[in-house]
């Protein structure tokens, strides 16, 4: 534990945009954080939605230990991504056994706006991602504020979607974005489609947010094609340039975000010439609760 535990917040926060995101300076996450420091950090997480930490060495075990402060860490159903002997870590890499770019993008689903774990009954709370090797160009991570997305909907839209539920399905989003069915029958059984409200109340801030993204396949009680069109339209309406933070990575940075009130996506990079290795873990949150209109 840190010797600096006597101070409740031995770090500084610098906003990354006027609305979303803050950079945290002054903490060495590899040393662990005390409960007091974590509480202050968690308050910043709830307030800013996205937290960025400057470049620092962070071994896989320390990343998992830090993630456990937030809650139970998800073991991902797609076991091929497990990293360094830690089933809680999910590594995305385009390197071959010799460390050269293999020309394949490891997860094309990440290129579309989504929220982690929305395909589970208990959805993602924080995702914590560490950049081991990052490309010189491309491979950015973008974040969008879903409180603002809801607030900016017209009253007509708000009335229309009040009480509506969407079906989220990992098999749908992966097959769609990769153009091929990647999941085994067992993985599909482990991750069946689930329903969540489109308009969600954040369980801690109490604020209302839009909750959809790329794993959302259909709308409960609506013809499939009509639901698809509505989801596409709302996913596009949810993104506002001035409510977005676009992060260009430096090696060894760490970013964490609140999946309950943000969406994120990665941007393209050339997997033939650029190297990108990131490891992430997602903390389990709760079953989403709808917001009263
Ligand atoms: Fe993601």
Coordinates of N, CA, C and O in Angstrom, one line a residue, residues 178-284:
X178 N -17.5 -9.3 -38.5 CA -16.4 -10.1 -39.0 C -16.8 -10.8 -40.3 O -15.9 -11.3 -41.0
X179 N -18.1 -10.8 -40.7 CA -18.5 -11.5 -41.9 C -18.4 -13.0 -41.8 O -18.6 -13.7 -42.8
X180 N -18.2 -13.5 -40.6 CA -18.1 -15.0 -40.5 C -18.5 -15.3 -39.0 O -18.3 -14.4 -38.1
X181 N -19.0 -16.5 -38.8 CA -19.5 -16.9 -37.5 C -18.3 -17.4 -36.7 O -17.7 -18.5 -36.9
X182 N -17.9 -16.6 -35.7 CA -16.6 -16.9 -34.9 C -16.9 -17.7 -33.7 O -16.0 -18.2 -33.1
X183 N -18.2 -17.7 -33.2 CA -18.4 -18.3 -31.9 C -18.7 -19.8 -32.0 O -19.5 -20.2 -32.9
X184 N -18.2 -20.6 -31.0 CA -18.6 -22.0 -31.0 C -20.0 -22.1 -30.4 O -20.5 -21.2 -29.8
X185 N -20.5 -23.3 -30.6 CA -21.9 -23.5 -30.0 C -21.9 -23.3 -28.5 O -22.8 -22.8 -27.9
X186 N -20.8 -23.8 -27.9 CA -20.7 -23.6 -26.4 C -20.7 -22.1 -26.0 O -21.4 -21.7 -25.1
X187 N -19.9 -21.4 -26.8 CA -19.8 -19.9 -26.5 C -21.2 -19.2 -26.7 O -21.6 -18.4 -25.9
X188 N -21.9 -19.7 -27.7 CA -23.3 -19.1 -27.9 C -24.2 -19.5 -26.7 O -25.0 -18.7 -26.3
X189 N -24.0 -20.7 -26.3 CA -24.9 -21.1 -25.1 C -24.5 -20.3 -23.9 O -25.4 -20.0 -23.1
X190 N -23.2 -20.0 -23.8 CA -22.8 -19.2 -22.6 C -23.2 -17.7 -22.7 O -23.1 -17.0 -21.7
X191 N -23.4 -17.3 -23.9 CA -23.8 -15.8 -24.1 C -25.0 -15.7 -24.9 O -25.0 -15.2 -26.0
X192 N -26.2 -16.2 -24.4 CA -27.4 -16.0 -25.1 C -27.9 -14.6 -25.2 O -27.4 -13.8 -24.4
X193 N -28.7 -14.3 -26.2 CA -29.3 -12.9 -26.3 C -30.0 -12.5 -25.0 O -30.6 -13.3 -24.3
X194 N -29.8 -11.2 -24.6 CA -30.5 -10.7 -23.4 C -31.2 -9.3 -23.7 O -30.9 -8.7 -24.7
X195 N -32.1 -9.0 -22.9 CA -32.9 -7.7 -23.1 C -32.5 -6.7 -22.1 O -32.3 -7.0 -20.9
X196 N -32.4 -5.4 -22.5 CA -32.1 -4.3 -21.6 C -32.9 -3.1 -22.1 O -33.2 -2.9 -23.2
X197 N -33.2 -2.2 -21.1 CA -33.9 -1.0 -21.5 C -33.0 -0.1 -22.3 O -31.8 -0.1 -22.1
X198 N -33.6 0.6 -23.2 CA -32.8 1.6 -24.1 C -32.5 2.8 -23.3 O -31.4 3.4 -23.5
X199 N -33.4 3.2 -22.4 CA -33.2 4.4 -21.6 C -32.9 3.9 -20.2 O -33.8 3.2 -19.6
X200 N -31.7 4.1 -19.7 CA -31.2 3.5 -18.5 C -31.0 4.5 -17.4 O -30.5 5.6 -17.7
X201 N -31.2 4.2 -16.2 CA -30.9 5.0 -15.1 C -29.5 4.6 -14.5 O -29.4 3.4 -14.2
X202 N -28.6 5.5 -14.5 CA -27.3 5.1 -13.9 C -27.4 4.7 -12.5 O -28.0 5.5 -11.7
X203 N -27.0 3.5 -12.0 CA -27.3 3.1 -10.7 C -26.6 3.9 -9.6 O -27.1 3.8 -8.4
X204 N -25.6 4.7 -9.9 CA -24.9 5.4 -8.9 C -25.2 6.9 -9.0 O -25.4 7.6 -8.0
X205 N -25.1 7.5 -10.2 CA -25.4 8.9 -10.3 C -26.9 9.2 -10.4 O -27.3 10.4 -10.1
X206 N -27.7 8.2 -10.7 CA -29.1 8.5 -10.9 C -29.5 9.2 -12.1 O -30.7 9.4 -12.4
X207 N -28.5 9.5 -13.0 CA -28.8 10.2 -14.2 C -29.3 9.3 -15.3 O -29.0 8.1 -15.3
X208 N -30.0 9.8 -16.3 CA -30.6 9.0 -17.3 C -29.6 9.0 -18.5 O -29.1 10.0 -18.9
X209 N -29.5 7.8 -19.1 CA -28.6 7.8 -20.3 C -29.2 6.8 -21.4 O -30.1 6.0 -21.1
X210 N -28.7 7.0 -22.6 CA -29.1 6.1 -23.7 C -28.2 4.9 -23.6 O -27.0 5.0 -23.3
X211 N -28.8 3.7 -23.8 CA -28.0 2.5 -23.7 C -28.3 1.6 -24.8 O -29.3 0.8 -24.9
X212 N -27.5 1.6 -25.9 CA -27.7 0.8 -27.1 C -26.3 0.3 -27.5 O -25.7 -0.5 -26.9
X213 N -25.9 0.7 -28.7 CA -24.6 0.3 -29.2 C -24.7 -0.9 -30.2 O -25.8 -1.4 -30.5
X214 N -23.5 -1.4 -30.6 CA -23.4 -2.3 -31.7 C -23.9 -3.7 -31.4 O -24.1 -4.5 -32.3
X215 N -24.0 -4.0 -30.1 CA -24.5 -5.4 -29.7 C -26.0 -5.5 -29.7 O -26.6 -6.5 -29.7
X216 N -26.6 -4.3 -29.8 CA -28.1 -4.3 -29.8 C -28.6 -4.8 -31.2 O -28.2 -4.2 -32.2
X217 N -29.4 -5.8 -31.2 CA -29.8 -6.4 -32.5 C -31.3 -6.0 -32.8 O -31.5 -5.7 -34.0
X218 N -32.2 -6.1 -31.9 CA -33.6 -5.9 -32.2 C -34.3 -5.2 -31.1 O -33.8 -5.1 -30.0
X219 N -35.6 -4.8 -31.3 CA -36.4 -4.2 -30.3 C -37.5 -5.1 -29.9 O -38.2 -5.7 -30.8
X220 N -37.6 -5.3 -28.6 CA -38.7 -6.2 -28.1 C -40.0 -5.8 -28.6 O -40.4 -4.6 -28.4
X221 N -40.8 -6.7 -29.2 CA -42.2 -6.3 -29.6 C -42.3 -5.6 -30.9 O -43.4 -5.1 -31.2
X222 N -41.2 -5.4 -31.6 CA -41.2 -4.7 -32.9 C -40.8 -5.6 -34.0 O -39.9 -6.4 -33.7
X223 N -41.3 -5.5 -35.2 CA -40.8 -6.3 -36.3 C -39.3 -6.1 -36.4 O -38.8 -5.0 -36.2
X224 N -38.6 -7.2 -36.8 CA -37.1 -7.2 -36.8 C -36.6 -6.0 -37.6 O -35.7 -5.3 -37.1
X225 N -37.0 -5.8 -38.8 CA -36.4 -4.8 -39.7 C -36.6 -3.4 -39.2 O -35.8 -2.5 -39.2
X226 N -37.8 -3.2 -38.6 CA -38.2 -1.9 -38.0 C -37.3 -1.6 -36.8 O -36.8 -0.5 -36.6
X227 N -37.1 -2.6 -36.0 CA -36.2 -2.5 -34.9 C -34.8 -2.2 -35.3 O -34.1 -1.4 -34.7
X228 N -34.3 -2.9 -36.3 CA -32.9 -2.7 -36.8 C -32.8 -1.2 -37.2 O -31.8 -0.6 -36.9
X229 N -33.8 -0.7 -38.0 CA -33.7 0.7 -38.5 C -33.7 1.6 -37.3 O -32.9 2.6 -37.3
X230 N -34.5 1.4 -36.3 CA -34.5 2.3 -35.1 C -33.2 2.3 -34.4 O -32.7 3.3 -34.0
X231 N -32.6 1.1 -34.2 CA -31.3 1.0 -33.5 C -30.2 1.7 -34.3 O -29.5 2.5 -33.7
X232 N -30.2 1.5 -35.6 CA -29.2 2.2 -36.4 C -29.3 3.7 -36.3 O -28.4 4.5 -36.1
X233 N -30.6 4.2 -36.3 CA -30.8 5.6 -36.3 C -30.4 6.2 -34.9 O -29.8 7.2 -34.8
X234 N -30.8 5.5 -33.9 CA -30.5 6.0 -32.5 C -29.0 5.9 -32.2 O -28.4 6.8 -31.6
X235 N -28.3 4.9 -32.7 CA -26.9 4.8 -32.5 C -26.2 6.0 -33.2 O -25.2 6.5 -32.6
X236 N -26.7 6.4 -34.3 CA -26.1 7.5 -35.0 C -26.4 8.8 -34.3 O -25.5 9.7 -34.1
X237 N -27.6 8.9 -33.8 CA -28.1 10.2 -33.1 C -27.3 10.3 -31.8 O -27.2 11.5 -31.3
X238 N -26.8 9.3 -31.3 CA -26.2 9.3 -29.9 C -24.8 10.0 -30.0 O -24.3 10.4 -28.9
X239 N -24.2 10.1 -31.2 CA -22.8 10.6 -31.2 C -22.8 12.1 -31.6 O -23.4 12.5 -32.6
X240 N -22.3 12.9 -30.7 CA -22.1 14.4 -31.0 C -20.7 14.7 -30.8 O -20.0 14.3 -29.8
X241 N -20.2 15.4 -31.8 CA -18.7 15.7 -31.8 C -18.3 16.4 -30.5 O -17.2 16.1 -30.0
X242 N -19.1 17.3 -30.0 CA -18.7 18.1 -28.9 C -18.9 17.3 -27.5 O -18.6 17.8 -26.5
X243 N -19.5 16.1 -27.6 CA -19.6 15.3 -26.4 C -18.8 14.0 -26.6 O -19.1 12.9 -26.0
X244 N -17.7 14.1 -27.3 CA -16.8 13.0 -27.6 C -15.4 13.3 -27.3 O -15.0 14.4 -27.4
X245 N -14.7 12.3 -26.7 CA -13.2 12.5 -26.5 C -12.5 11.4 -27.4 O -12.8 10.2 -27.4
X246 N -11.6 11.9 -28.3 CA -10.9 11.1 -29.2 C -9.4 10.9 -28.7 O -8.7 11.9 -28.6
X247 N -9.1 9.7 -28.3 CA -7.8 9.5 -27.7 C -6.8 8.9 -28.6 O -7.1 7.8 -29.2
X248 N -5.7 9.6 -28.8 CA -4.6 9.0 -29.6 C -3.6 8.5 -28.6 O -3.1 9.2 -27.7
X249 N -3.3 7.2 -28.7 CA -2.5 6.5 -27.6 C -1.0 6.8 -27.7 O -0.4 6.9 -28.7
X250 N -0.4 6.9 -26.4 CA 1.0 6.7 -26.3 C 1.2 5.4 -25.6 O 0.3 4.9 -24.8
X251 N 2.4 4.7 -25.8 CA 2.6 3.5 -25.1 C 2.5 3.6 -23.6 O 2.9 4.6 -23.1
X252 N 2.0 2.5 -23.0 CA 1.9 2.4 -21.5 C 0.9 3.4 -20.9 O 1.0 3.6 -19.6
X253 N 0.1 4.0 -21.6 CA -1.0 4.7 -21.0 C -2.1 3.7 -20.6 O -2.2 2.6 -21.1
X254 N -2.9 4.1 -19.6 CA -4.0 3.3 -19.2 C -5.3 4.2 -19.3 O -5.2 5.4 -18.9
X255 N -6.3 3.7 -19.8 CA -7.6 4.4 -19.8 C -8.7 3.5 -19.1 O -8.7 2.3 -19.4
X256 N -9.5 4.1 -18.3 CA -10.7 3.4 -17.9 C -11.9 4.2 -18.1 O -11.8 5.5 -18.1
X257 N -13.0 3.5 -18.2 CA -14.3 4.3 -18.5 C -15.5 3.5 -17.9 O -15.4 2.4 -17.6
X258 N -16.6 4.3 -17.8 CA -17.8 3.8 -17.3 C -18.7 3.4 -18.4 O -19.2 4.2 -19.2
X259 N -18.9 2.1 -18.6 CA -19.7 1.5 -19.7 C -21.2 1.8 -19.6 O -21.9 1.7 -20.5
X260 N -21.6 2.3 -18.4 CA -23.0 2.5 -18.2 C -23.5 3.8 -18.8 O -24.7 4.0 -19.0
X261 N -22.6 4.7 -19.0 CA -23.0 6.0 -19.5 C -22.1 6.5 -20.6 O -22.0 7.8 -20.9
X262 N -21.3 5.6 -21.3 CA -20.5 6.0 -22.4 C -20.6 4.9 -23.5 O -21.0 3.8 -23.2
X263 N -20.3 5.3 -24.7 CA -20.0 4.3 -25.7 C -18.6 4.6 -26.2 O -18.0 5.7 -26.0
X264 N -17.9 3.6 -26.8 CA -16.6 3.8 -27.3 C -16.4 2.9 -28.6 O -17.2 2.0 -28.9
X265 N -15.3 3.3 -29.3 CA -14.9 2.5 -30.5 C -13.4 2.7 -30.7 O -12.9 3.7 -30.2
X266 N -12.8 1.8 -31.4 CA -11.4 2.0 -31.8 C -11.5 2.4 -33.3 O -12.5 2.2 -34.0
X267 N -10.4 3.1 -33.7 CA -10.4 3.4 -35.1 C -9.4 2.5 -35.9 O -8.6 1.8 -35.3
X268 N -9.6 2.4 -37.2 CA -8.8 1.5 -38.0 C -7.3 1.8 -37.9 O -6.9 3.0 -37.6
X269 N -6.5 0.8 -38.1 CA -5.1 1.0 -38.3 C -4.7 -0.1 -39.3 O -5.4 -1.0 -39.6
X270 N -3.5 0.1 -39.9 CA -3.1 -0.9 -40.9 C -2.4 -2.1 -40.2 O -1.3 -2.0 -39.7
X271 N -3.1 -3.2 -40.1 CA -2.5 -4.4 -39.3 C -1.4 -5.1 -40.1 O -0.7 -5.9 -39.5
X272 N -1.1 -4.6 -41.3 CA 0.1 -5.2 -42.0 C 1.4 -4.5 -41.7 O 2.5 -5.1 -41.7
X273 N 1.3 -3.2 -41.3 CA 2.5 -2.4 -41.1 C 2.6 -1.9 -39.6 O 3.7 -1.6 -39.2
X274 N 1.5 -1.7 -39.0 CA 1.5 -1.2 -37.6 C 1.3 -2.3 -36.6 O 0.7 -3.3 -36.8
X275 N 1.9 -2.0 -35.4 CA 1.7 -3.0 -34.3 C 0.8 -2.4 -33.2 O 1.0 -1.3 -32.8
X276 N -0.1 -3.2 -32.8 CA -1.0 -2.8 -31.7 C -1.3 -3.9 -30.7 O -1.8 -5.0 -31.2
X277 N -0.9 -3.8 -29.5 CA -1.1 -4.8 -28.5 C -1.7 -4.0 -27.2 O -1.0 -3.2 -26.6
X278 N -2.9 -4.3 -26.9 CA -3.6 -3.7 -25.7 C -4.2 -4.8 -24.9 O -4.6 -5.9 -25.4
X279 N -4.2 -4.6 -23.6 CA -4.8 -5.6 -22.7 C -5.9 -4.9 -21.9 O -5.6 -3.8 -21.4
X280 N -7.0 -5.5 -21.8 CA -8.1 -4.9 -21.1 C -8.8 -5.8 -20.2 O -8.7 -7.0 -20.3
X281 N -9.4 -5.3 -19.2 CA -10.4 -6.1 -18.4 C -11.6 -5.3 -18.1 O -11.6 -4.1 -18.1
X282 N -12.7 -6.0 -18.0 CA -14.0 -5.3 -17.7 C -14.6 -5.8 -16.4 O -14.6 -7.0 -16.1
X283 N -15.0 -4.9 -15.6 CA -15.6 -5.2 -14.3 C -17.1 -5.3 -14.5 O -17.7 -4.6 -15.2
X284 N -17.6 -6.3 -13.8 CA -19.0 -6.6 -13.9 C -19.8 -5.5 -13.1 O -19.4 -5.2 -12.0

